[in-house]
PDB file of C-alpha atoms in Angstrom:
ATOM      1  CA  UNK A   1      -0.842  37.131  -5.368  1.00  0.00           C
ATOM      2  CA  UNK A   2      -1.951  34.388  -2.959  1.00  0.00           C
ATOM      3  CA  UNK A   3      -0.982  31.808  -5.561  1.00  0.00           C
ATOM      4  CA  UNK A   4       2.577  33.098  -5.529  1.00  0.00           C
ATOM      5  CA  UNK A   5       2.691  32.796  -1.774  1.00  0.00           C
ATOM      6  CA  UNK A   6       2.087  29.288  -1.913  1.00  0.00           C
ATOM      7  CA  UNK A   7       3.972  28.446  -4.686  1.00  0.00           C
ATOM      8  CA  UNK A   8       7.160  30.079  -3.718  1.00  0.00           C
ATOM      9  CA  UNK A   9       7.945  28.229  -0.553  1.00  0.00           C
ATOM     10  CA  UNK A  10       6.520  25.249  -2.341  1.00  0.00           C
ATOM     11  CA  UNK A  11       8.958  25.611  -4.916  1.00  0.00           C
ATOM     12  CA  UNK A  12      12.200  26.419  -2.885  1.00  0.00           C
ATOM     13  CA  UNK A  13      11.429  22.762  -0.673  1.00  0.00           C
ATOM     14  CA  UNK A  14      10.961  21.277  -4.041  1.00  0.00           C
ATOM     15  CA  UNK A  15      14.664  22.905  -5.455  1.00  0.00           C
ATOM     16  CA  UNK A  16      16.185  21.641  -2.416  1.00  0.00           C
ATOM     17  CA  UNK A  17      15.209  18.197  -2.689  1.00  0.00           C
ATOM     18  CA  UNK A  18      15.945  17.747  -6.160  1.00  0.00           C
ATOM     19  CA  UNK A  19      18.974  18.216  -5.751  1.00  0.00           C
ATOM     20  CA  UNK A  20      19.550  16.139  -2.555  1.00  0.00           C
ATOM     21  CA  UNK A  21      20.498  12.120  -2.673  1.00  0.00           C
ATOM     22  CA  UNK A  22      17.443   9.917  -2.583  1.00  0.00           C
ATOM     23  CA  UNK A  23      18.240   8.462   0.537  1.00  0.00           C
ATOM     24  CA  UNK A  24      18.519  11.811   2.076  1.00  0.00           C
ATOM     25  CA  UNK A  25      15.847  13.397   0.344  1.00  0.00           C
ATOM     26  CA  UNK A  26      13.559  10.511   1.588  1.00  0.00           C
ATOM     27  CA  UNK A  27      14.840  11.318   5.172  1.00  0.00           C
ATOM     28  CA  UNK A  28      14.156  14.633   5.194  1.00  0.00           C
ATOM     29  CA  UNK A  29      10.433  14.081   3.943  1.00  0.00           C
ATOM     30  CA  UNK A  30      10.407  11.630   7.224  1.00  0.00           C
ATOM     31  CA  UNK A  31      11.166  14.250   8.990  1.00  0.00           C
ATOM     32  CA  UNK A  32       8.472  16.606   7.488  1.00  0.00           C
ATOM     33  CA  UNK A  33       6.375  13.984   8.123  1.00  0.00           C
ATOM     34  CA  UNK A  34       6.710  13.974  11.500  1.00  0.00           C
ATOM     35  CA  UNK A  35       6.333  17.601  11.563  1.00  0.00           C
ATOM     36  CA  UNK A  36       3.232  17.632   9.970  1.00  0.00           C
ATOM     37  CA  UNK A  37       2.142  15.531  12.727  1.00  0.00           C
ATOM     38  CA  UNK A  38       2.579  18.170  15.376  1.00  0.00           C
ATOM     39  CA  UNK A  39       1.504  21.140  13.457  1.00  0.00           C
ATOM     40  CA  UNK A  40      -2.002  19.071  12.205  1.00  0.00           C
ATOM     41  CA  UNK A  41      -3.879  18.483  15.066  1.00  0.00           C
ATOM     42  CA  UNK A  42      -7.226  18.477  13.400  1.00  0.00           C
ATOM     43  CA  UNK A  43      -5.771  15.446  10.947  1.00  0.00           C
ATOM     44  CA  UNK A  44      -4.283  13.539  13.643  1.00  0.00           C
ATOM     45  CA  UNK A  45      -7.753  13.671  15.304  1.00  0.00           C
ATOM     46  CA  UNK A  46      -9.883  12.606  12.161  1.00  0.00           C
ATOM     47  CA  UNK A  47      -7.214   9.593  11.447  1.00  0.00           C
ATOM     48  CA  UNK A  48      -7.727   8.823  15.021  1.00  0.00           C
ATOM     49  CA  UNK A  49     -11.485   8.805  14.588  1.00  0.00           C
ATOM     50  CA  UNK A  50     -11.451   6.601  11.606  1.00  0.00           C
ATOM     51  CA  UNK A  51      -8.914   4.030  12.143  1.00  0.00           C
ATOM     52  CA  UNK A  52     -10.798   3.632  16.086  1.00  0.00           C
ATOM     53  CA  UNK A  53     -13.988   2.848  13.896  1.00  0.00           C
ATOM     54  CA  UNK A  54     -12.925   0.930  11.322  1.00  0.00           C
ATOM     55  CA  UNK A  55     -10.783  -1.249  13.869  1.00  0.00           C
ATOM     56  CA  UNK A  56     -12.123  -0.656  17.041  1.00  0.00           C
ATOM     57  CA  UNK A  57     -10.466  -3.634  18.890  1.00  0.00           C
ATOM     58  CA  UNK A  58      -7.203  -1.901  18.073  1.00  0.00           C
ATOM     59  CA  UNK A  59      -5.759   0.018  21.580  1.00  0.00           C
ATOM     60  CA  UNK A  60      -4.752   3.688  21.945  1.00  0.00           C
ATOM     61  CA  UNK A  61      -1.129   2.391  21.549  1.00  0.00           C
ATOM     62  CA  UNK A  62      -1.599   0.641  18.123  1.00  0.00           C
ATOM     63  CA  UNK A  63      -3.670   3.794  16.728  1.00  0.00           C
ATOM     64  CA  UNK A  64      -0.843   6.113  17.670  1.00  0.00           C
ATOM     65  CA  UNK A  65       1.700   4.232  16.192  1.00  0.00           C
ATOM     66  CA  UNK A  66      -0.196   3.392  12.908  1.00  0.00           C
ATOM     67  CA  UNK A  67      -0.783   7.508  12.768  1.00  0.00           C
ATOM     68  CA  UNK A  68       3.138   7.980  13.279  1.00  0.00           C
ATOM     69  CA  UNK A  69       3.737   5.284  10.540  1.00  0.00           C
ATOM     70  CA  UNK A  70       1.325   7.529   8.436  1.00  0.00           C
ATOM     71  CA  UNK A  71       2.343  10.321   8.633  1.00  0.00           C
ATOM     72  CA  UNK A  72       6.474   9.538   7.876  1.00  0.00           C
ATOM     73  CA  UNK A  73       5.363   7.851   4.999  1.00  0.00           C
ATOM     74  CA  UNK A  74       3.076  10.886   3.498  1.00  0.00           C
ATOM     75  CA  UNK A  75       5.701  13.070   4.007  1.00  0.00           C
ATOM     76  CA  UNK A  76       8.276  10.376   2.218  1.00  0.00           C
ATOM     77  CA  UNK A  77       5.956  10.627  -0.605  1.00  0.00           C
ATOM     78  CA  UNK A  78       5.155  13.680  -1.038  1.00  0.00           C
ATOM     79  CA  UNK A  79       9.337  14.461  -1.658  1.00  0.00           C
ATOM     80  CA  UNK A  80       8.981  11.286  -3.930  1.00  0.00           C
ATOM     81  CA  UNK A  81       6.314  12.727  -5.987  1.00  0.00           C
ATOM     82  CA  UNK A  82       8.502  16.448  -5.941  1.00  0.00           C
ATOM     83  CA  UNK A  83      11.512  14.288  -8.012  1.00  0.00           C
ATOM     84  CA  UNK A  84       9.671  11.313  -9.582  1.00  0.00           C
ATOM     85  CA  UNK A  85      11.175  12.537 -12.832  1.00  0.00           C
ATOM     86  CA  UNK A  86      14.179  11.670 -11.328  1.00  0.00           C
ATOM     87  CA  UNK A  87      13.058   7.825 -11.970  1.00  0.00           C
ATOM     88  CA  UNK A  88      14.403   7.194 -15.287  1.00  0.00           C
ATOM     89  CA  UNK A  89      14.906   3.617 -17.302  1.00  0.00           C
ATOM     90  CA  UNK A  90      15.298   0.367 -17.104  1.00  0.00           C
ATOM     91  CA  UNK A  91      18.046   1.149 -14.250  1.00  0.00           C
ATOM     92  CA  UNK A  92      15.827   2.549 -11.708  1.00  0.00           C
ATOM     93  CA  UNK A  93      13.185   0.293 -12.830  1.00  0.00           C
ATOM     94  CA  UNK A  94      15.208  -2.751 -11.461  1.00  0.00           C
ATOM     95  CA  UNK A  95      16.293  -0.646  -8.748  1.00  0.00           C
ATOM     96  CA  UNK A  96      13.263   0.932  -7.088  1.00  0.00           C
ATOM     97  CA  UNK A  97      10.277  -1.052  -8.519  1.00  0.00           C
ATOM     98  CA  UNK A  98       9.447  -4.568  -8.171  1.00  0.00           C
ATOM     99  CA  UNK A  99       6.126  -5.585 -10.453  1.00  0.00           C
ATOM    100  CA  UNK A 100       3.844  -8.795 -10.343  1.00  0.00           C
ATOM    101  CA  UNK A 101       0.723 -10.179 -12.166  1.00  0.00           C
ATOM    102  CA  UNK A 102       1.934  -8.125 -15.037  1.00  0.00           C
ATOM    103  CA  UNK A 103       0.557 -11.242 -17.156  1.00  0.00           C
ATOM    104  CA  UNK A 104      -3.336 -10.125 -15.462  1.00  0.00           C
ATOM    105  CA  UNK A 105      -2.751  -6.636 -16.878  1.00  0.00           C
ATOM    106  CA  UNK A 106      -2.159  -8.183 -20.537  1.00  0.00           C
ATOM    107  CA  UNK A 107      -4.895 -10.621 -20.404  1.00  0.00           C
ATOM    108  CA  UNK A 108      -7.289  -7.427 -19.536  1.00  0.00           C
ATOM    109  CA  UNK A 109      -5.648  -5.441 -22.639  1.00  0.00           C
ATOM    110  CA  UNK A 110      -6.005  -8.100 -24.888  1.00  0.00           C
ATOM    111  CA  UNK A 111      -9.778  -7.412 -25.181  1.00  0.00           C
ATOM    112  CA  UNK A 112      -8.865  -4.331 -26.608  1.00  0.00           C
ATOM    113  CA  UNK A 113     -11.341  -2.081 -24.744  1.00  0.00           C
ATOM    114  CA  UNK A 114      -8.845  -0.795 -22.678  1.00  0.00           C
ATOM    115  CA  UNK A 115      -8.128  -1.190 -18.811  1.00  0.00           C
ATOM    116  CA  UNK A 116      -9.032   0.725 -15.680  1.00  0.00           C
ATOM    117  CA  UNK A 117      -6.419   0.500 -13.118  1.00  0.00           C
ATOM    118  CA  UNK A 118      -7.747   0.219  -9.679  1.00  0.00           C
ATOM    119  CA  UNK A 119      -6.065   2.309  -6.889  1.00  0.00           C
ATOM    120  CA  UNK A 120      -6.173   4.636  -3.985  1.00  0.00           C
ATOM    121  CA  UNK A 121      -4.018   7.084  -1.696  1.00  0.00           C
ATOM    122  CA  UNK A 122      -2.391   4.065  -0.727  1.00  0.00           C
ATOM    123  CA  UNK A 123       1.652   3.641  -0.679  1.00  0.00           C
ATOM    124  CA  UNK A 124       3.167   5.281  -3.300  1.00  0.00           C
ATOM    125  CA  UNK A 125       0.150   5.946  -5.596  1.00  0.00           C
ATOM    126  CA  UNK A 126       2.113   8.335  -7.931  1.00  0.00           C
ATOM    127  CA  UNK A 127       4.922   5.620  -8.880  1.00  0.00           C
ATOM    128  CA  UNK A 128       2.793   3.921 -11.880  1.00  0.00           C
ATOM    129  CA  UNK A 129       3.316   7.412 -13.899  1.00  0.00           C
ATOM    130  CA  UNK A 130       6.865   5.993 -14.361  1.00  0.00           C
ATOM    131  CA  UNK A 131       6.565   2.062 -14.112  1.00  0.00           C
ATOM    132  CA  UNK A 132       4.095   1.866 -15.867  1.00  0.00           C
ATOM    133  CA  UNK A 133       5.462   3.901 -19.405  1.00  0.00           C
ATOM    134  CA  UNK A 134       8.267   2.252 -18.694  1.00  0.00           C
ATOM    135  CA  UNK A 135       7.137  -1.091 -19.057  1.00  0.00           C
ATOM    136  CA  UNK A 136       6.127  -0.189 -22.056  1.00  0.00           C
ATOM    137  CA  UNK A 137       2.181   0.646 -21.370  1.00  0.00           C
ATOM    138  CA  UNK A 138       0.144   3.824 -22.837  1.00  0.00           C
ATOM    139  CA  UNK A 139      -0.933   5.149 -19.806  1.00  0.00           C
ATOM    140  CA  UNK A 140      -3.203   8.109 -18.321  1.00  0.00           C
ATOM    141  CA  UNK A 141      -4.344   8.837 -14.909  1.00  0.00           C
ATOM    142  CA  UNK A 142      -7.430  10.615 -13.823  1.00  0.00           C
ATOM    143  CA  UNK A 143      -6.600  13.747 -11.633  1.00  0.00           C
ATOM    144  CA  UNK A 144      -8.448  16.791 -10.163  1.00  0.00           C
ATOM    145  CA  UNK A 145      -6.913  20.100 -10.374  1.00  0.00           C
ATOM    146  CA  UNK A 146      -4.918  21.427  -7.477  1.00  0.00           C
ATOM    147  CA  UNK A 147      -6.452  24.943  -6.005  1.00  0.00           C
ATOM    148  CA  UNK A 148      -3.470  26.619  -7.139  1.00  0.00           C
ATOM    149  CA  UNK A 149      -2.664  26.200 -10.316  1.00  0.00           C
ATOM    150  CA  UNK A 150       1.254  26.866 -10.310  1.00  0.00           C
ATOM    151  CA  UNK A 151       1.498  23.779  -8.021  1.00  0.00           C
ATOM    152  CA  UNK A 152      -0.637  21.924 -10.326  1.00  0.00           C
ATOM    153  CA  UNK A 153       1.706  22.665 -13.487  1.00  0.00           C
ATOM    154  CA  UNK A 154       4.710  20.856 -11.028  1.00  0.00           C
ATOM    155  CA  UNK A 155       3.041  18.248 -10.731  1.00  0.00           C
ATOM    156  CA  UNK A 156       1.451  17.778 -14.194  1.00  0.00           C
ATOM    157  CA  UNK A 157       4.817  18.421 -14.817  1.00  0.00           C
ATOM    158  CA  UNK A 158       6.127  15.255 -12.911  1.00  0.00           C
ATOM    159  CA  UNK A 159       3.581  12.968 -13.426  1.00  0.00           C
ATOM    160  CA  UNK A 160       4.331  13.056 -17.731  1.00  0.00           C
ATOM    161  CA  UNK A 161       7.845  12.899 -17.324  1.00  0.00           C
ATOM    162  CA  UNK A 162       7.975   9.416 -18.079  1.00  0.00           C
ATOM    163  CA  UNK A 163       5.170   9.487 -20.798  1.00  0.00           C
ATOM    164  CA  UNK A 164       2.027   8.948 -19.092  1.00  0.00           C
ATOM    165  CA  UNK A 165      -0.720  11.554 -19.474  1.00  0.00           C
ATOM    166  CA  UNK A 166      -3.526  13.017 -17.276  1.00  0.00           C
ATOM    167  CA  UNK A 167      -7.010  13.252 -17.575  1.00  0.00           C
ATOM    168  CA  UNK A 168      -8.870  15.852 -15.681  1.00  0.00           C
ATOM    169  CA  UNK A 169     -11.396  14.739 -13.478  1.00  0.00           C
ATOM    170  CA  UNK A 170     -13.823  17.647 -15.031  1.00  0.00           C
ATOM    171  CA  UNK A 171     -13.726  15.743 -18.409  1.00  0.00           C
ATOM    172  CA  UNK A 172     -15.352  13.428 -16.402  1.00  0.00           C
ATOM    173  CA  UNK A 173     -16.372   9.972 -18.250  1.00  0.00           C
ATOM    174  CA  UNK A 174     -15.891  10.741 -21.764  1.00  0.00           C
ATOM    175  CA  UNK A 175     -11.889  11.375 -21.366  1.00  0.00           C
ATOM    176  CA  UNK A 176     -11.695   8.112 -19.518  1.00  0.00           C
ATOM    177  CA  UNK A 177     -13.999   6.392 -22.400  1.00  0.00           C
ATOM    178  CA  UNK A 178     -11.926   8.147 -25.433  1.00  0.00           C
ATOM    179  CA  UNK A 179      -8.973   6.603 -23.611  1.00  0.00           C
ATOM    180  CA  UNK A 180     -10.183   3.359 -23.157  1.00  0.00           C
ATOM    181  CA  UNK A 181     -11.124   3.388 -26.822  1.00  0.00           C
ATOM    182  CA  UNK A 182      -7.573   3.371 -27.355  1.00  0.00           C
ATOM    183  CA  UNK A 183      -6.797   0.491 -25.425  1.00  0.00           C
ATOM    184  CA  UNK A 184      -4.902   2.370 -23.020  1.00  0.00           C
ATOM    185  CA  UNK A 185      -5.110   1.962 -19.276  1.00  0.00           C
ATOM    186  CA  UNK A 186      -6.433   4.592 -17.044  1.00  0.00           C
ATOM    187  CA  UNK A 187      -5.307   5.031 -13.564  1.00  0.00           C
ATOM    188  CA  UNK A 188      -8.459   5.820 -11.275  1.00  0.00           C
ATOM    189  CA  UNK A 189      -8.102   6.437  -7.516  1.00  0.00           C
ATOM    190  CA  UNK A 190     -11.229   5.402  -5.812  1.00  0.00           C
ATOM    191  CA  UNK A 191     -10.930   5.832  -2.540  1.00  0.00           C
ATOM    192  CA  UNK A 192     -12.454   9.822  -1.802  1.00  0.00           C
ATOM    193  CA  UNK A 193     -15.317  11.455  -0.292  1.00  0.00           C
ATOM    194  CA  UNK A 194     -18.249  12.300  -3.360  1.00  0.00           C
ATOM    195  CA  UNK A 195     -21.391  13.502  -2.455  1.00  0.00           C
ATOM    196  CA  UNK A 196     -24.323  14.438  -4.365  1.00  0.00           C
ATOM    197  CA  UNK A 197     -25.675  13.042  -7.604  1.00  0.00           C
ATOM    198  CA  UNK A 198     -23.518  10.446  -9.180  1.00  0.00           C
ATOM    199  CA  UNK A 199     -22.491   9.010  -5.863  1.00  0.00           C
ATOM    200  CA  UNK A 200     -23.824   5.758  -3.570  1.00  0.00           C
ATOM    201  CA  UNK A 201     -22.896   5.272   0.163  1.00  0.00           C
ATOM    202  CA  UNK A 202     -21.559   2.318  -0.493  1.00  0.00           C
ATOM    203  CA  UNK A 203     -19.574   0.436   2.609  1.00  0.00           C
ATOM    204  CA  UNK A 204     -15.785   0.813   3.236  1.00  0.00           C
ATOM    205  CA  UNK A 205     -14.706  -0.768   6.400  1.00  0.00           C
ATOM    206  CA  UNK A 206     -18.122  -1.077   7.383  1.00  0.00           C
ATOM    207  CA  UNK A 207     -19.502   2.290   7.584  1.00  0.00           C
ATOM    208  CA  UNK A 208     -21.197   4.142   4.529  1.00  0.00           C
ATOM    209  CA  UNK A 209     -18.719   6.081   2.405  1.00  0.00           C
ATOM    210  CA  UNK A 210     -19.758   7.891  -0.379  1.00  0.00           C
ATOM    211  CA  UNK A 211     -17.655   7.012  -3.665  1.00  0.00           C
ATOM    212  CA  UNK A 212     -18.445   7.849  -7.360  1.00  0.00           C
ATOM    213  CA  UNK A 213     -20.348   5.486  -9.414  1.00  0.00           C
ATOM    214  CA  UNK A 214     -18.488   7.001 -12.951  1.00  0.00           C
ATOM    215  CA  UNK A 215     -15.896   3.830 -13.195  1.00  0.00           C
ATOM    216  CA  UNK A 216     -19.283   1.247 -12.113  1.00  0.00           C
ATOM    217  CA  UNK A 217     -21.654   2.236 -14.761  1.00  0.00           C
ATOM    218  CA  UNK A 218     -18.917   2.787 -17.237  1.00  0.00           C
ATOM    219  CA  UNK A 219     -17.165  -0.946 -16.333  1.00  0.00           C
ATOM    220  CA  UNK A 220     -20.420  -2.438 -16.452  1.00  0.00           C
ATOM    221  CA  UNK A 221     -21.827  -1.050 -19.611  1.00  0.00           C
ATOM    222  CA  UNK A 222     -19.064  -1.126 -21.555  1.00  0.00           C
ATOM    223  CA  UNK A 223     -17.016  -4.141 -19.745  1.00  0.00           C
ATOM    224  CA  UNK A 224     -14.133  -2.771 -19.525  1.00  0.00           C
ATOM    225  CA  UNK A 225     -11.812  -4.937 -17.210  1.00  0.00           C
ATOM    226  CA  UNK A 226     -10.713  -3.675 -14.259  1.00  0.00           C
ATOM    227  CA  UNK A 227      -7.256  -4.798 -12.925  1.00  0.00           C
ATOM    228  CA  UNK A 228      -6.622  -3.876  -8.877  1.00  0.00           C
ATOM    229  CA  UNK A 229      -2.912  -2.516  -8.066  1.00  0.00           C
ATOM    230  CA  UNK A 230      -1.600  -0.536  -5.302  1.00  0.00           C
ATOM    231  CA  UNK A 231       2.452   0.492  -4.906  1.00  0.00           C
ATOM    232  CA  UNK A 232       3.550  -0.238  -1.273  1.00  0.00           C
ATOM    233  CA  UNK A 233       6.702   1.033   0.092  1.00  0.00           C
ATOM    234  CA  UNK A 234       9.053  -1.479   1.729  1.00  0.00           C
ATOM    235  CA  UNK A 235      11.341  -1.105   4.411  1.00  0.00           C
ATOM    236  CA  UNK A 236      14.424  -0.296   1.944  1.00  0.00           C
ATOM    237  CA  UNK A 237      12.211   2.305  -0.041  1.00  0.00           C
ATOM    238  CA  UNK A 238      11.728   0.432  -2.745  1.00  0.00           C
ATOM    239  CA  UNK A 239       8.323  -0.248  -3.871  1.00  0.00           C
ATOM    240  CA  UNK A 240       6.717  -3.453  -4.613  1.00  0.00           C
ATOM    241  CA  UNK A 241       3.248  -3.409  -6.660  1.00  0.00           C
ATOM    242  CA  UNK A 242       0.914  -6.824  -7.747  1.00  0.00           C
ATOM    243  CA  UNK A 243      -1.544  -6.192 -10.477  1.00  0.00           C
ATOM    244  CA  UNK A 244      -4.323  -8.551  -9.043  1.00  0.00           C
ATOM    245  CA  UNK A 245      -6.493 -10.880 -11.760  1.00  0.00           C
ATOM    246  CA  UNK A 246      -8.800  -9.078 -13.599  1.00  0.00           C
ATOM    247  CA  UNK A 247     -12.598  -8.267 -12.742  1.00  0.00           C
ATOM    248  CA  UNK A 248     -15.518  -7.482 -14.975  1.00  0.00           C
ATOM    249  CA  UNK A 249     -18.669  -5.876 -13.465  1.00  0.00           C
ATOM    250  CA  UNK A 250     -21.736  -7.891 -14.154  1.00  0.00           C
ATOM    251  CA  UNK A 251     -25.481  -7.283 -14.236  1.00  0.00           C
ATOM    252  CA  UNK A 252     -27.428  -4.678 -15.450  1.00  0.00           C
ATOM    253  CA  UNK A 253     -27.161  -0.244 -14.488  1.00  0.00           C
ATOM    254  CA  UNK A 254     -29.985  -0.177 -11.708  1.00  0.00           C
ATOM    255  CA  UNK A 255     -29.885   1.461  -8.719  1.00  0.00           C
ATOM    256  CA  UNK A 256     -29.010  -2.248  -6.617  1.00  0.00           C
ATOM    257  CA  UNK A 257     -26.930  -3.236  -8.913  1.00  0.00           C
ATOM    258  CA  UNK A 258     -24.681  -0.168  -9.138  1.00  0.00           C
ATOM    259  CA  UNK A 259     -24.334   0.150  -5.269  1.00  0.00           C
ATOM    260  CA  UNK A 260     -23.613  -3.451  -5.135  1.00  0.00           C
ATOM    261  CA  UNK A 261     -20.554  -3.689  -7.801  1.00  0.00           C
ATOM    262  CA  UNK A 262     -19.695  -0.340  -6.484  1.00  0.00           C
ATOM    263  CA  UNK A 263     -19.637  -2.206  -3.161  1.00  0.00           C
ATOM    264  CA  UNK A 264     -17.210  -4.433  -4.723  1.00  0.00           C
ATOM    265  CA  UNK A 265     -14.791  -2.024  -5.796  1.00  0.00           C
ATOM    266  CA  UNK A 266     -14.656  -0.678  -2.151  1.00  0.00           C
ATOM    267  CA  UNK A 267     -14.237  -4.396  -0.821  1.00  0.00           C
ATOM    268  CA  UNK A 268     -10.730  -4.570  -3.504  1.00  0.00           C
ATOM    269  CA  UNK A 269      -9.685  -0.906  -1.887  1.00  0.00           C
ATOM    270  CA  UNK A 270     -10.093  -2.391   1.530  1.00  0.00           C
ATOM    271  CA  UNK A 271      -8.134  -5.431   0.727  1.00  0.00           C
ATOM    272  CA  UNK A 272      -5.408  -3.311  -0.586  1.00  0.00           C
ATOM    273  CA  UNK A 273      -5.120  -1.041   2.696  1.00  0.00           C
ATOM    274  CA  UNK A 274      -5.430  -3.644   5.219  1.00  0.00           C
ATOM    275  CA  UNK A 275      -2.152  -4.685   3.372  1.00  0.00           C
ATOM    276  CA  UNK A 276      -0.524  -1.987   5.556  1.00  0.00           C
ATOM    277  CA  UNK A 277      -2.876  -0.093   6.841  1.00  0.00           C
ATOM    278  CA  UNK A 278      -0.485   2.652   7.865  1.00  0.00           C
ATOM    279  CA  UNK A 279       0.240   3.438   4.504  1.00  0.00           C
ATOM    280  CA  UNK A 280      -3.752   4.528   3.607  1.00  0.00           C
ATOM    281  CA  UNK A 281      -5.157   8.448   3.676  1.00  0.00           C
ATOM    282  CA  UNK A 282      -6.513   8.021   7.346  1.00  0.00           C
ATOM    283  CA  UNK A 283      -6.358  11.648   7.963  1.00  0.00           C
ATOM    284  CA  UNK A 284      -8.964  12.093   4.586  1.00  0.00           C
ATOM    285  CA  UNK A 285     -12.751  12.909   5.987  1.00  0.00           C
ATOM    286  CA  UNK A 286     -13.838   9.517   3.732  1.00  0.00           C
ATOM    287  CA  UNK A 287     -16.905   8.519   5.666  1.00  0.00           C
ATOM    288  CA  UNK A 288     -19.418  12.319   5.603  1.00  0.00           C
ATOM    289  CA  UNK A 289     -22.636  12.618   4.905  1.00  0.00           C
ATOM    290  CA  UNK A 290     -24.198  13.519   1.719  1.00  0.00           C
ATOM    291  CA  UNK A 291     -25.375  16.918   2.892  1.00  0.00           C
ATOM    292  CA  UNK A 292     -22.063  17.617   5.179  1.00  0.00           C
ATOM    293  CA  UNK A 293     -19.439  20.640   3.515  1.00  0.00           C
TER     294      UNK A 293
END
C-alpha cells in the first residue's frame, strides 16, 4: 500500500510534465527546486556543512548562493530525467547535446576490453542513456534499485528508451565484467558514500570519503580503460559533455595501491565538480564514517 502512495503523486507530477513544453517543464522543475529548498532543512544544512569544508575560504554569501544554484538545477533534472524519452534522434542530438573528445572514447574501445565511463551526480548525469545510443555506442549503466519499486520501473523505463541498458548494482562486478567482455561501455557513478568491506577512505576534497574499490581492482586487473565524462547544463539548457583522454590503472591489487588509484579516480571526480561546483550532490552525506548508519 505504501508503495502506491508514493507512486501515485509521483506519477501524476510525472503525467503533467510530459506533456508540458521543455522550456516550461524545465521551469517548473526550477521552481520545485526551490521548493525543495524550503521544505529540506536537514539537506540544506549538510550541503552547507560540506561545501564550508571542502572550501572553507568561501563566505556565507557564496555558500548560499551555490546551495540555491543546487538546488534549481536538481529539481531541473529530476523533470529532465521524468521525459528523457522525450530526447529522440539526431534532431535533439544537435539540439540539446554538444559532445567532445569523442575520438578518446574510440581510442579506449579499440582495445576491445570494453570502457568504463567515469561519472558522478554531477550536471545532468542521466543524459548519456540517450547520447550516448545515439551516437551509435552499446551502452549500460550501473544503477541501484530505488526503495519502491514502481518508481524504479519509470525510470528503468526512461533510462532504455534510447537503447542503453542497466546493470544492477547487486550483480555487482561480474555484470560490469560480462559487459565489458563485450566491448561495451559501462556508465559507473563514483561519487557515493560505501562503507564496510570493499570500500577505502580515500580523499575527496581533502577529507576521507569512503568510495568502492569494485571499478579499481577490476580496471587494474583487467585494464580496462577508463574514460572521465560528466554532462553539465549550460545557461540555455543545453548540455555540453567532454570525454577526457583515457586512463589505465597501473600497479599491482594491494592494499596501497588500491587506495592510491582509487585516490585517483576521486582526484578526476573532483576535477569534474569544481567545473561548477553548484551542479554536484552537496546535500549527499559523502564524507561518514565507516561505522556511521
Amino acid at each position: 500500500m505504501l508503495k502506491w502512495l508514493e507512486y501515485i503523486p509521483f506519477i501524476c507530477i510525472a503525467s503533467l510534465v510530459r506533456i508540458l513544453p521543455r522550456t516550461l517543464a524545465l521551469s517548473f522543475g526550477k521552481r520545485l527546486g526551490q521548493l525543495g529548498q524550503h521544505l529540506q532543512g536537514r539537506r540544506v544544512s549538510i550541503s552547507r556543512d560540506n561545501l564550508h569544508k571542502a572550501f572553507p575560504e568561501m563566505s556565507q554569501e557564496e555558500v548560499s548562493k551555490t546551495i540555491s544554484s543546487m538546488f534549481k538545477h536538481l529539481g531541473m533534472s529530476f523533470i529532465d530525467m521524468l521525459r528523457v524519452d522525450k530526447y529522440s534522434g539526431q534532431k535533439d542530438l544537435d539540439r540539446y547535446f554538444e559532445t567532445s573528445g569523442e575520438e578518446n572514447l574510440e581510442e579506449a574501445l579499440e582495445l576491445g576490453r570494453g570502457c568504463i565511463i567515469l561519472t558522478a551526480h554531477l550536471g545532468f548525469w542521466e543524459a548519456g542513456s540517450f547520447f550516448l545510443p545515439t551516437l551509435g555506442y552499446n551502452t549500460e549503466v550501473v544503477a541501484k534499485p530505488m526503495r519502491n519499486p514502481l518508481v524504479d520501473a519509470y525510470f528503468s523505463r526512461m533510462r532504455e528508451s534510447n537503447g542503453n541498458q542497466i546493470i544492477s548494482s547487486k550483480k555487482g562486478a561480474r555484470g560490469i565484467l560480462r559487459s565489458l567482455q563485450k566491448n561495451h561501455i559501462v556508465c559507473v557513478l563514483l561519487d557515493q558514500h560505501l562503507k564496510g568491506k570493499g570500500s577505502v577512505a580515500a580523499p575527496f576534497f581533502g577529507r576521507p570519503a569512503h568510495t568502492t574499490t569494485i571499478i579499481t581492482q577490476m580496471a587494474t586487473r583487467h585494464q580496462i580503460p577508463i574514460v572521465a565524462a560528466f554532462s553539465y547544463r549550460q545557461p540555455d539548457s543545453t548540455y555540453q559533455c567532454h570525454f577526457e583522454k583515457m586512463l589505465m590503472l597501473e600497479g599491482d591489487l594491494s592494499e596501497e595501491n588500491i587506495l592510491a588509484n582509487t585516490t585517483l579516480l576521486n582526484q578526476l571526480i573532483e576535477a569534474g565538480v569544481r567545473q561548477d561546483i553548484s551542479q554536484w550532490f552537496w546535500l549527499h552525506r559523502r564524507w561518514r564514517p565507516c561505522c556511521e548508519e
